[in-house]
Short mmCIF file of N, CA, C and O in Angstrom, two decimals:
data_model
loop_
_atom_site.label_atom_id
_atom_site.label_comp_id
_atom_site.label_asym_id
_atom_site.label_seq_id
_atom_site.Cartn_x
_atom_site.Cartn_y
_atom_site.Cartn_z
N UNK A 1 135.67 167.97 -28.08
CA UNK A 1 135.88 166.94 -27.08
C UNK A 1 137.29 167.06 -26.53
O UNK A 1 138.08 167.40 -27.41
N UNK A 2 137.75 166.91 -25.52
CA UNK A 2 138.54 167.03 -24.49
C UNK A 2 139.45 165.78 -24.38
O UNK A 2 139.37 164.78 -25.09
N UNK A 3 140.10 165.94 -23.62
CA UNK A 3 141.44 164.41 -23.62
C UNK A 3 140.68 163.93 -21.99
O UNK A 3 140.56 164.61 -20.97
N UNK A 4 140.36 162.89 -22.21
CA UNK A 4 140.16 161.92 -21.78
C UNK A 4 140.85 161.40 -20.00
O UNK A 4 140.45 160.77 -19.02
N UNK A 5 142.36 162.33 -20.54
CA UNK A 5 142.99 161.76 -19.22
C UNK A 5 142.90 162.23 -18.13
O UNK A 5 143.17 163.43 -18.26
N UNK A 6 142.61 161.94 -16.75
CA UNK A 6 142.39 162.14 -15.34
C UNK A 6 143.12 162.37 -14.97
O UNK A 6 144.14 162.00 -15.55
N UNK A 7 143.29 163.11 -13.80
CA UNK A 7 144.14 163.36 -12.46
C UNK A 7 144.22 161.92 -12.23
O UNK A 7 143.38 161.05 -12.45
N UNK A 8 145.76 161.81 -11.61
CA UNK A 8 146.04 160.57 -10.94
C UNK A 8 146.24 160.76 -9.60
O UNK A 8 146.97 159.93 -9.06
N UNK A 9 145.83 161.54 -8.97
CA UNK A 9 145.59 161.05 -7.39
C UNK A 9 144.15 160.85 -7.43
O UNK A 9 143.26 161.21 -8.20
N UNK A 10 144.24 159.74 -5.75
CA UNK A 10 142.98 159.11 -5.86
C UNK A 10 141.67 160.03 -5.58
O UNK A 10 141.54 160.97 -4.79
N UNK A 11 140.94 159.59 -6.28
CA UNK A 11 139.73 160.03 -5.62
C UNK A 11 139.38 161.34 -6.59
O UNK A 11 138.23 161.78 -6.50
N UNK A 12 140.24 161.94 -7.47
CA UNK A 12 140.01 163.08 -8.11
C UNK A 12 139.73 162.85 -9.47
O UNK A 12 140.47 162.20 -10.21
N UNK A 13 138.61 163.41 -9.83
CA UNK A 13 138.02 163.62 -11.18
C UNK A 13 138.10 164.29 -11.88
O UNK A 13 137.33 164.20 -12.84
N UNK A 14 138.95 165.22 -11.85
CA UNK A 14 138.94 166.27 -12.26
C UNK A 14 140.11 166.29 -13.96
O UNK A 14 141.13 165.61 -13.82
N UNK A 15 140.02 166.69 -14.76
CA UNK A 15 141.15 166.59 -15.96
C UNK A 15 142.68 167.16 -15.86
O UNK A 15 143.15 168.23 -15.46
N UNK A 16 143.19 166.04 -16.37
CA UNK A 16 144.49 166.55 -15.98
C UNK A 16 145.21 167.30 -16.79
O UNK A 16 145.21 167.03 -17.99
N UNK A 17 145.97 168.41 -16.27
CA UNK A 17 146.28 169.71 -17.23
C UNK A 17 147.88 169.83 -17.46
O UNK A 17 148.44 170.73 -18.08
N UNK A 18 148.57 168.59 -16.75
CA UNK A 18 150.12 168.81 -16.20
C UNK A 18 150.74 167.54 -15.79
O UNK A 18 150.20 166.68 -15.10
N UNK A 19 151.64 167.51 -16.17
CA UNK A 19 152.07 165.63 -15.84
C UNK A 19 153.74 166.12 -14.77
O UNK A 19 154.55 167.01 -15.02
N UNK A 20 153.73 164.99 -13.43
CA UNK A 20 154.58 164.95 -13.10
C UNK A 20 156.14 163.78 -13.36
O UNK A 20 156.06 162.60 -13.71
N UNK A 21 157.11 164.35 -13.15
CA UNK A 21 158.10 163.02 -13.53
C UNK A 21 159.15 163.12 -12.35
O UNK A 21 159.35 164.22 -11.84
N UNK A 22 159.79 162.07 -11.93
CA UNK A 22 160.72 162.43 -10.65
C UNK A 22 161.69 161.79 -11.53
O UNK A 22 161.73 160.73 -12.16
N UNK A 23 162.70 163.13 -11.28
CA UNK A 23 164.33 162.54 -11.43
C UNK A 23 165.67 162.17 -10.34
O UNK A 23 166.60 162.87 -9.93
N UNK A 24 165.30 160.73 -10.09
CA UNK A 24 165.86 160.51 -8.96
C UNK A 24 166.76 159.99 -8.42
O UNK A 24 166.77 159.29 -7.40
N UNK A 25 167.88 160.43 -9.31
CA UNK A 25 169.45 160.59 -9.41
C UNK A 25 169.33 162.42 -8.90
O UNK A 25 170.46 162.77 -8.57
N UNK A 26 168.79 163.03 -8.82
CA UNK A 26 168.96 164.55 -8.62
C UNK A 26 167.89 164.72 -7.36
O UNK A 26 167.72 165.77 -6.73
N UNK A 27 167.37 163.78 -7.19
CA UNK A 27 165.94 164.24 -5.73
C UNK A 27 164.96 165.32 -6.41
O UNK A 27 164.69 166.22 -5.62
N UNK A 28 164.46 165.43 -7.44
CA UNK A 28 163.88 166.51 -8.14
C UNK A 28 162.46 165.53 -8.48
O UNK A 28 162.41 164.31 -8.59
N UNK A 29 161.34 166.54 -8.59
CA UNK A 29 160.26 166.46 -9.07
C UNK A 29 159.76 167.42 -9.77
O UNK A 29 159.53 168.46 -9.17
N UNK A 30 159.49 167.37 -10.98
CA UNK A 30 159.11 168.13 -12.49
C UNK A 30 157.88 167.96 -12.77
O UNK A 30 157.40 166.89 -13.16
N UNK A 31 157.08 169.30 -12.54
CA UNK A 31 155.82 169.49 -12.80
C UNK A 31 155.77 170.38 -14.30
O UNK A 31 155.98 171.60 -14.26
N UNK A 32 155.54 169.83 -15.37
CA UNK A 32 155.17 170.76 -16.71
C UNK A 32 153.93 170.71 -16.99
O UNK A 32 153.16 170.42 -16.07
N UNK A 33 153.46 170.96 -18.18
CA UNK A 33 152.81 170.95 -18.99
C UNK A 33 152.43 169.10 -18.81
O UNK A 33 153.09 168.16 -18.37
N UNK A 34 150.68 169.27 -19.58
CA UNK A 34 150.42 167.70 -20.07
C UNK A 34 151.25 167.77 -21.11
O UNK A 34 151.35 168.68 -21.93
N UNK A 35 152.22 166.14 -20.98
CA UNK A 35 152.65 165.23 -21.69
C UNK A 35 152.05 164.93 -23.10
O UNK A 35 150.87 164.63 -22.91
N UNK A 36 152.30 164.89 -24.20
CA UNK A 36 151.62 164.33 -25.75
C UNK A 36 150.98 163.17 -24.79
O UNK A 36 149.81 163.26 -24.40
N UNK A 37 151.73 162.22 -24.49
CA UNK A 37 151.25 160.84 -24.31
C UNK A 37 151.42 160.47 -22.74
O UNK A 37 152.16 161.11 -21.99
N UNK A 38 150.76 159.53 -22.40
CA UNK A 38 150.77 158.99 -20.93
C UNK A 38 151.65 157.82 -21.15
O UNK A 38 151.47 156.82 -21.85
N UNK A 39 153.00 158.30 -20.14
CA UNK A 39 154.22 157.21 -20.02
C UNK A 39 154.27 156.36 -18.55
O UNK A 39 154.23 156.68 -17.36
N UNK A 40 154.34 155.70 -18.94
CA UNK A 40 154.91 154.48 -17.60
C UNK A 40 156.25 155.67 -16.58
O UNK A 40 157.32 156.08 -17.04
N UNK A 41 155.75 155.91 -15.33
CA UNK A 41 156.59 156.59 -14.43
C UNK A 41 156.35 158.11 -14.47
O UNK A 41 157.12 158.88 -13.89
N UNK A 42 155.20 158.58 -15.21
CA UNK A 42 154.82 159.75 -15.26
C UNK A 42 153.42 159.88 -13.90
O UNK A 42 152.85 159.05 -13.20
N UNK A 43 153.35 160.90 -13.99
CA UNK A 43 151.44 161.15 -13.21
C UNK A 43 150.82 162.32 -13.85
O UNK A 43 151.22 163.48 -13.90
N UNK A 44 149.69 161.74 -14.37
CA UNK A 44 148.89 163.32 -15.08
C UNK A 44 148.17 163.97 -13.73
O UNK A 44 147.47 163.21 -13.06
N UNK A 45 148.30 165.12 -13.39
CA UNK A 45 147.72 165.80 -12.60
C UNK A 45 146.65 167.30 -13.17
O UNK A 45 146.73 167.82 -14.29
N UNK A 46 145.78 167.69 -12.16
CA UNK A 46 145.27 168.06 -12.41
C UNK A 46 145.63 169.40 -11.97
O UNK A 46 146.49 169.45 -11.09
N UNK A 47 144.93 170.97 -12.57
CA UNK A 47 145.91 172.15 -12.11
C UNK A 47 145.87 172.44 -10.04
O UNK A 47 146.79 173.04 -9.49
N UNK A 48 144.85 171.96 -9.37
CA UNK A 48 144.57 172.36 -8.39
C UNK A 48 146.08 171.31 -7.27
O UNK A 48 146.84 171.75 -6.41
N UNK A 49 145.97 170.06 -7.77
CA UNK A 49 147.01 169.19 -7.75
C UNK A 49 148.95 169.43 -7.93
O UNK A 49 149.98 169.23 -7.28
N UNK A 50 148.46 170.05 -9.39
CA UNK A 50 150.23 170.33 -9.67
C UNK A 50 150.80 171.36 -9.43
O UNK A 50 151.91 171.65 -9.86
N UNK A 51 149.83 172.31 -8.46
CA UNK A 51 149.88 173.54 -8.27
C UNK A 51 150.26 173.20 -6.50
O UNK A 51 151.33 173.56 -6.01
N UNK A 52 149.35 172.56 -5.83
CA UNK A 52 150.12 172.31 -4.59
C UNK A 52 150.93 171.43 -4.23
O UNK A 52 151.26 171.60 -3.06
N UNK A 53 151.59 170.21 -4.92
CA UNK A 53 152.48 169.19 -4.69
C UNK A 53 153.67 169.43 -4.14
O UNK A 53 154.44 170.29 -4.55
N UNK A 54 153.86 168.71 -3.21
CA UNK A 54 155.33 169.19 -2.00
C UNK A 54 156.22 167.67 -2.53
O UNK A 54 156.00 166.74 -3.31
N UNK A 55 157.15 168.02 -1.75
CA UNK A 55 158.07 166.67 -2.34
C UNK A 55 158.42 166.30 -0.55
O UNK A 55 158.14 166.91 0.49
N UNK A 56 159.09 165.11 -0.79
CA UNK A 56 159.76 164.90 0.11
C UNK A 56 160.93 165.25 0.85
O UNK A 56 161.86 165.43 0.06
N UNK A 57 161.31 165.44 2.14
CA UNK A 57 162.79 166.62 2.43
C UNK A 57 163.64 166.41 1.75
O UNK A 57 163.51 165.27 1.32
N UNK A 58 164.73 167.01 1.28
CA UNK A 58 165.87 166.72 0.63
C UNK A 58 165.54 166.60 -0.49
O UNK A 58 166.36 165.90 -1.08
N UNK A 59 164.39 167.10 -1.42
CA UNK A 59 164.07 166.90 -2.57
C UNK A 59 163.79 168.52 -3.00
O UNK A 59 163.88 169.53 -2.31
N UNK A 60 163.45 168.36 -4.26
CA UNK A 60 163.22 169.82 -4.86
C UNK A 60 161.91 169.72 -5.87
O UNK A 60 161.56 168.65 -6.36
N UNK A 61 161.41 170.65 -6.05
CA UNK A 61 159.71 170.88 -6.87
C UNK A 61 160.31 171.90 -8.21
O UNK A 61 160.77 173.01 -7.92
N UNK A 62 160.29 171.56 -9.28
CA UNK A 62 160.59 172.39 -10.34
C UNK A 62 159.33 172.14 -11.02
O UNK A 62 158.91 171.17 -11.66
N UNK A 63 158.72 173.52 -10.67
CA UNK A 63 157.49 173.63 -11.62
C UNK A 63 157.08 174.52 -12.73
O UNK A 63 157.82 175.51 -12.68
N UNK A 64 156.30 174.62 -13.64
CA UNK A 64 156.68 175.18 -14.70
C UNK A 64 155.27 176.40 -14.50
O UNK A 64 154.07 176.23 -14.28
N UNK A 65 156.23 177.76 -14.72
CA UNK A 65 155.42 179.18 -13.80
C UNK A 65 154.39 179.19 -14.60
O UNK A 65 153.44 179.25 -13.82
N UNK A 66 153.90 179.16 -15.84
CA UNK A 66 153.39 179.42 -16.75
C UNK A 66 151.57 179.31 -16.45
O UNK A 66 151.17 179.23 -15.29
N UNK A 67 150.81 179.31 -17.37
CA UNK A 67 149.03 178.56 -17.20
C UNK A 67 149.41 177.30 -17.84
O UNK A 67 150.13 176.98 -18.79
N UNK A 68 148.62 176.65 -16.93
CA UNK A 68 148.06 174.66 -16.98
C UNK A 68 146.80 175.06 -18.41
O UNK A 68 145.66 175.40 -18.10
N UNK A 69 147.16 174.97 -19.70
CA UNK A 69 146.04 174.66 -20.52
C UNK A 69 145.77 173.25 -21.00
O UNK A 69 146.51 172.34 -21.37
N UNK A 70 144.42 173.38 -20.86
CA UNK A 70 143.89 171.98 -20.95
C UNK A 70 143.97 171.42 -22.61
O UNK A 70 143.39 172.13 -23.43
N UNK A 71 144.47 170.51 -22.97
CA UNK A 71 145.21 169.88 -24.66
C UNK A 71 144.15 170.17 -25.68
O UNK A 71 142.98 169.89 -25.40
N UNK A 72 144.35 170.52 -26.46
CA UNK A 72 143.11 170.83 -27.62
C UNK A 72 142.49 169.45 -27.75
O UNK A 72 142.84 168.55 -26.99
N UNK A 73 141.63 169.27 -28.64
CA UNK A 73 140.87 167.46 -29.06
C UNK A 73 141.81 167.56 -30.05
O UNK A 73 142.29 168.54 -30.62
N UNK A 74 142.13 165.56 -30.24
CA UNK A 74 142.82 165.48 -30.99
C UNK A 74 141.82 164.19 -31.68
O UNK A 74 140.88 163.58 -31.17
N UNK A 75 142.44 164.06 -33.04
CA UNK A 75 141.94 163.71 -33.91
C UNK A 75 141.22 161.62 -33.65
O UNK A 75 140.41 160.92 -34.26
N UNK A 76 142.40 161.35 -32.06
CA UNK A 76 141.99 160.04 -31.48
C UNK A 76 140.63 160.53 -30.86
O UNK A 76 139.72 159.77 -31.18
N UNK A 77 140.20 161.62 -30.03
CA UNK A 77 139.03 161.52 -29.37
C UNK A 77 138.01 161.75 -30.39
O UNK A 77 136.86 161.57 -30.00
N UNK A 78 138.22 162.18 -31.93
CA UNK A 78 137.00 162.67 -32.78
C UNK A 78 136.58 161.05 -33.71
O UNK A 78 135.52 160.68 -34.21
N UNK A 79 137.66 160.50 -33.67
CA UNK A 79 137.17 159.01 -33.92
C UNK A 79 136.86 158.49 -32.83
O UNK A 79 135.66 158.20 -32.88
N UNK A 80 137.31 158.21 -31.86
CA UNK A 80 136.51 157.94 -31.13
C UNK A 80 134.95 157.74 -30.48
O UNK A 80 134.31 156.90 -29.85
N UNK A 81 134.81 158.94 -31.02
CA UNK A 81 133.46 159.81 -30.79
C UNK A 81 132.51 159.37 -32.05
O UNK A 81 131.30 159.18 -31.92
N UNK A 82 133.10 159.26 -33.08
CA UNK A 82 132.25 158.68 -33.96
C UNK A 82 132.56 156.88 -34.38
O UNK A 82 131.95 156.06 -35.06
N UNK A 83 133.58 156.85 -33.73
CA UNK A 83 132.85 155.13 -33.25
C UNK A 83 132.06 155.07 -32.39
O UNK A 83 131.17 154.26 -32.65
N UNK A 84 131.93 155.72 -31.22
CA UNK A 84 130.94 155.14 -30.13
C UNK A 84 129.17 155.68 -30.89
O UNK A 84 128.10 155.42 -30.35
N UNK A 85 129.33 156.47 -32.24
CA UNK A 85 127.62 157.23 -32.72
C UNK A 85 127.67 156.00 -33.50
O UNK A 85 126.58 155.46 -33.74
N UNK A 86 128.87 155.37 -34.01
CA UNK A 86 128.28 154.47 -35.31
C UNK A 86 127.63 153.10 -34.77
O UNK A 86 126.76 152.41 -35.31
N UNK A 87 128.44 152.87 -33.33
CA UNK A 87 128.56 151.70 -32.48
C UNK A 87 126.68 151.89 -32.34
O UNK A 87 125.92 151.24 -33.06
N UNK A 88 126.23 152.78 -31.39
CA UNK A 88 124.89 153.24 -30.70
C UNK A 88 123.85 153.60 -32.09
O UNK A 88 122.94 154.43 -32.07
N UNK A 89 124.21 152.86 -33.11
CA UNK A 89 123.19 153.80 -34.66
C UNK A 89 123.41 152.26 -34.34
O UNK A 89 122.49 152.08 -33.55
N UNK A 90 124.03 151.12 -34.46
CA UNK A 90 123.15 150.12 -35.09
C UNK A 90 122.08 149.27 -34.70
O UNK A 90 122.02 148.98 -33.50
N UNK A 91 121.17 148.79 -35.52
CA UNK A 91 119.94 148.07 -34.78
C UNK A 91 120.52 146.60 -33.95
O UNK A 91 121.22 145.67 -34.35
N UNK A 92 119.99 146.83 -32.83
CA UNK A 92 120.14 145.48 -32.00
C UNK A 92 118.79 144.25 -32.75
O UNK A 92 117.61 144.55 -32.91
N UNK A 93 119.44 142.87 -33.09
CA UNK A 93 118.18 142.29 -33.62
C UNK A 93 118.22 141.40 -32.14
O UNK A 93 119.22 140.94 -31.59
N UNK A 94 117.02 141.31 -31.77
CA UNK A 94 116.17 141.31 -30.96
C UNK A 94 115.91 139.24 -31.12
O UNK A 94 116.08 138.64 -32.18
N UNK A 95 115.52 138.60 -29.83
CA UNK A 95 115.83 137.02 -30.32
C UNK A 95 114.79 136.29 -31.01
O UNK A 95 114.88 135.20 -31.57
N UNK A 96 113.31 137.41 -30.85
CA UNK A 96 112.17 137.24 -31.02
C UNK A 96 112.03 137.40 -32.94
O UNK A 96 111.14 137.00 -33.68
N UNK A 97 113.44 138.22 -33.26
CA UNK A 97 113.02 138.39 -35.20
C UNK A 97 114.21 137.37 -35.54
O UNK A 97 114.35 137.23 -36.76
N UNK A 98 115.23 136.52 -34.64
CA UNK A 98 116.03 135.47 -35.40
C UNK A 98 114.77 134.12 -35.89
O UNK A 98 114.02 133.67 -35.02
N UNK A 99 114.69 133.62 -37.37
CA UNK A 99 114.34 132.84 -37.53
C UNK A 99 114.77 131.56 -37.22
O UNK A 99 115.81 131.20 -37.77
N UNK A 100 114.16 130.73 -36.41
CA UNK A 100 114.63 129.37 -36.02
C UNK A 100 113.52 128.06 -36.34
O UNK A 100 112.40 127.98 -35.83
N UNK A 101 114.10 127.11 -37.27
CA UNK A 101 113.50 125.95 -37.75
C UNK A 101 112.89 124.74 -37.33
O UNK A 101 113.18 123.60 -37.69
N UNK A 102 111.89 125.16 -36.40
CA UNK A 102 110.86 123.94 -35.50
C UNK A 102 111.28 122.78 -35.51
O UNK A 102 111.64 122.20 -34.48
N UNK A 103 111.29 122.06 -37.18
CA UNK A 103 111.44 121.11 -36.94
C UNK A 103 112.90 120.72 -37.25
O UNK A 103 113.15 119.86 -38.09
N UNK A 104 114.00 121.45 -36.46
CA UNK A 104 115.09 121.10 -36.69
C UNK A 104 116.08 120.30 -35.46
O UNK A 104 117.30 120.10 -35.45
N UNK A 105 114.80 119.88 -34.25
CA UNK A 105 115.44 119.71 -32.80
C UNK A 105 115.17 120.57 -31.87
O UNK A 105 114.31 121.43 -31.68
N UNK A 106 116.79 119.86 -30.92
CA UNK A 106 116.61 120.85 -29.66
C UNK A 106 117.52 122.09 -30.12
O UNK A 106 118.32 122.04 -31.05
N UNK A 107 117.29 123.13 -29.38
CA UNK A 107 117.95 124.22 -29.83
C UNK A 107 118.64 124.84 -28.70
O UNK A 107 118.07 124.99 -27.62
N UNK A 108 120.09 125.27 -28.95
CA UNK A 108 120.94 125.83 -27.79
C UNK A 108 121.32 127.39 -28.30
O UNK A 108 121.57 127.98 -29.35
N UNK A 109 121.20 127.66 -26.92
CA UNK A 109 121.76 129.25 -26.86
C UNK A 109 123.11 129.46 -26.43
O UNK A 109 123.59 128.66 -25.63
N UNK A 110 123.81 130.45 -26.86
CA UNK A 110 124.90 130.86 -26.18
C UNK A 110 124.95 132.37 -26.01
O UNK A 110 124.55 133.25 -26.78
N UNK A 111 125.67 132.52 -24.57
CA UNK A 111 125.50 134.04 -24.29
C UNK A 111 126.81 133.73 -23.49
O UNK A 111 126.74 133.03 -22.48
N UNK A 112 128.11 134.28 -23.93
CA UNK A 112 129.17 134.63 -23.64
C UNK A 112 129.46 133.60 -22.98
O UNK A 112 128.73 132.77 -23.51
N UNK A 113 130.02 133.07 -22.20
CA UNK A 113 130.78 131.74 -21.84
C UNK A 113 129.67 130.88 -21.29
O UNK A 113 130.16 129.75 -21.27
N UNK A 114 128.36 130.80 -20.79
CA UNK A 114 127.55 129.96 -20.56
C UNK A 114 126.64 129.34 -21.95
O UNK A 114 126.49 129.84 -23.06
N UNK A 115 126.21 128.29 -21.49
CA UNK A 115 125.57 127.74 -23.08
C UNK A 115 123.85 127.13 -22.26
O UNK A 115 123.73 126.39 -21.29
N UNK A 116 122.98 127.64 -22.95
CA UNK A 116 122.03 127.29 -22.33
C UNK A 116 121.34 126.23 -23.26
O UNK A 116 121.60 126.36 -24.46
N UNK A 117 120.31 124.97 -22.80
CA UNK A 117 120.24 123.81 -23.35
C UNK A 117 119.19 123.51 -22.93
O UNK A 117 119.09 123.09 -21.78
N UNK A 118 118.02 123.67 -23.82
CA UNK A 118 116.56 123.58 -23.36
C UNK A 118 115.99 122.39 -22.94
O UNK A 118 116.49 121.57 -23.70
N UNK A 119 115.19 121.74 -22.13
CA UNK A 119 115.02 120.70 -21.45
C UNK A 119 114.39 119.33 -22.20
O UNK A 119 113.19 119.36 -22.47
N UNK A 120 115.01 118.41 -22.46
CA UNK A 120 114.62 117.27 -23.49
C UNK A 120 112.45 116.82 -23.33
O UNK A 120 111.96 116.83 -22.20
N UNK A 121 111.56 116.50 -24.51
CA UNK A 121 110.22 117.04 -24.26
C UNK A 121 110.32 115.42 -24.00
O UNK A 121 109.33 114.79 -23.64
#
């Protein structure tokens, strides 16, 4: 399994292989490698992305010559992955097998912030 994180320009789906950072005391924009982690003031881009990015005049593009490889799986996406099998393995009980006590009244439901309240006989 793969990292999770996207290209951050819009509209693109594609995985991101390269994170940008602007240093802007110097007018510079730094295209490397993906980042370990996704930081506040970064952009994960994707290789088709960090490969054509222009800057603004008076600015400069320092990009890193090398191949965009995409991050090995790390040990967050393999739990992950087996929370979402353990999540989808358990039985949903169904409202028809909750036992409910006839002669115990009226009976109310709740389903996430509404409360439903069956009609007095």
């Amino acid at each position: 399994m793969r990292s999770t994180r996207r290209c951050s320009r819009n509209g693109c789906p594609r995985q991101a292989v390269a994170t940008l950072t602007y240093v802007y005391n110097e007018s510079t924009a730094v295209v490397g490698p993906l980042a370990a982690f996704a930081e506040p003031h970064t952009y994960d881009l994707c290789e088709q992305h960090a490969r054509s990015l222009t800057a603004p005049r008076g600015w400069q593009v320092v990009r890193h010559e090398g191949e965009f490889e995409p991050p090995p799986p790390t040990t967050d996406d393999l739990v992950a992955l087996a929370e979402a099998v353990r999540e989808a393995a358990r039985p949903v009980q169904r409202p028809e097998e909750i036992d409910v006590d006839p002669n115990s009244g009226p009976q109310t439901g709740r389903r996430g912030h509404l409360r439903v309240i069956p009609p007095a006989h």
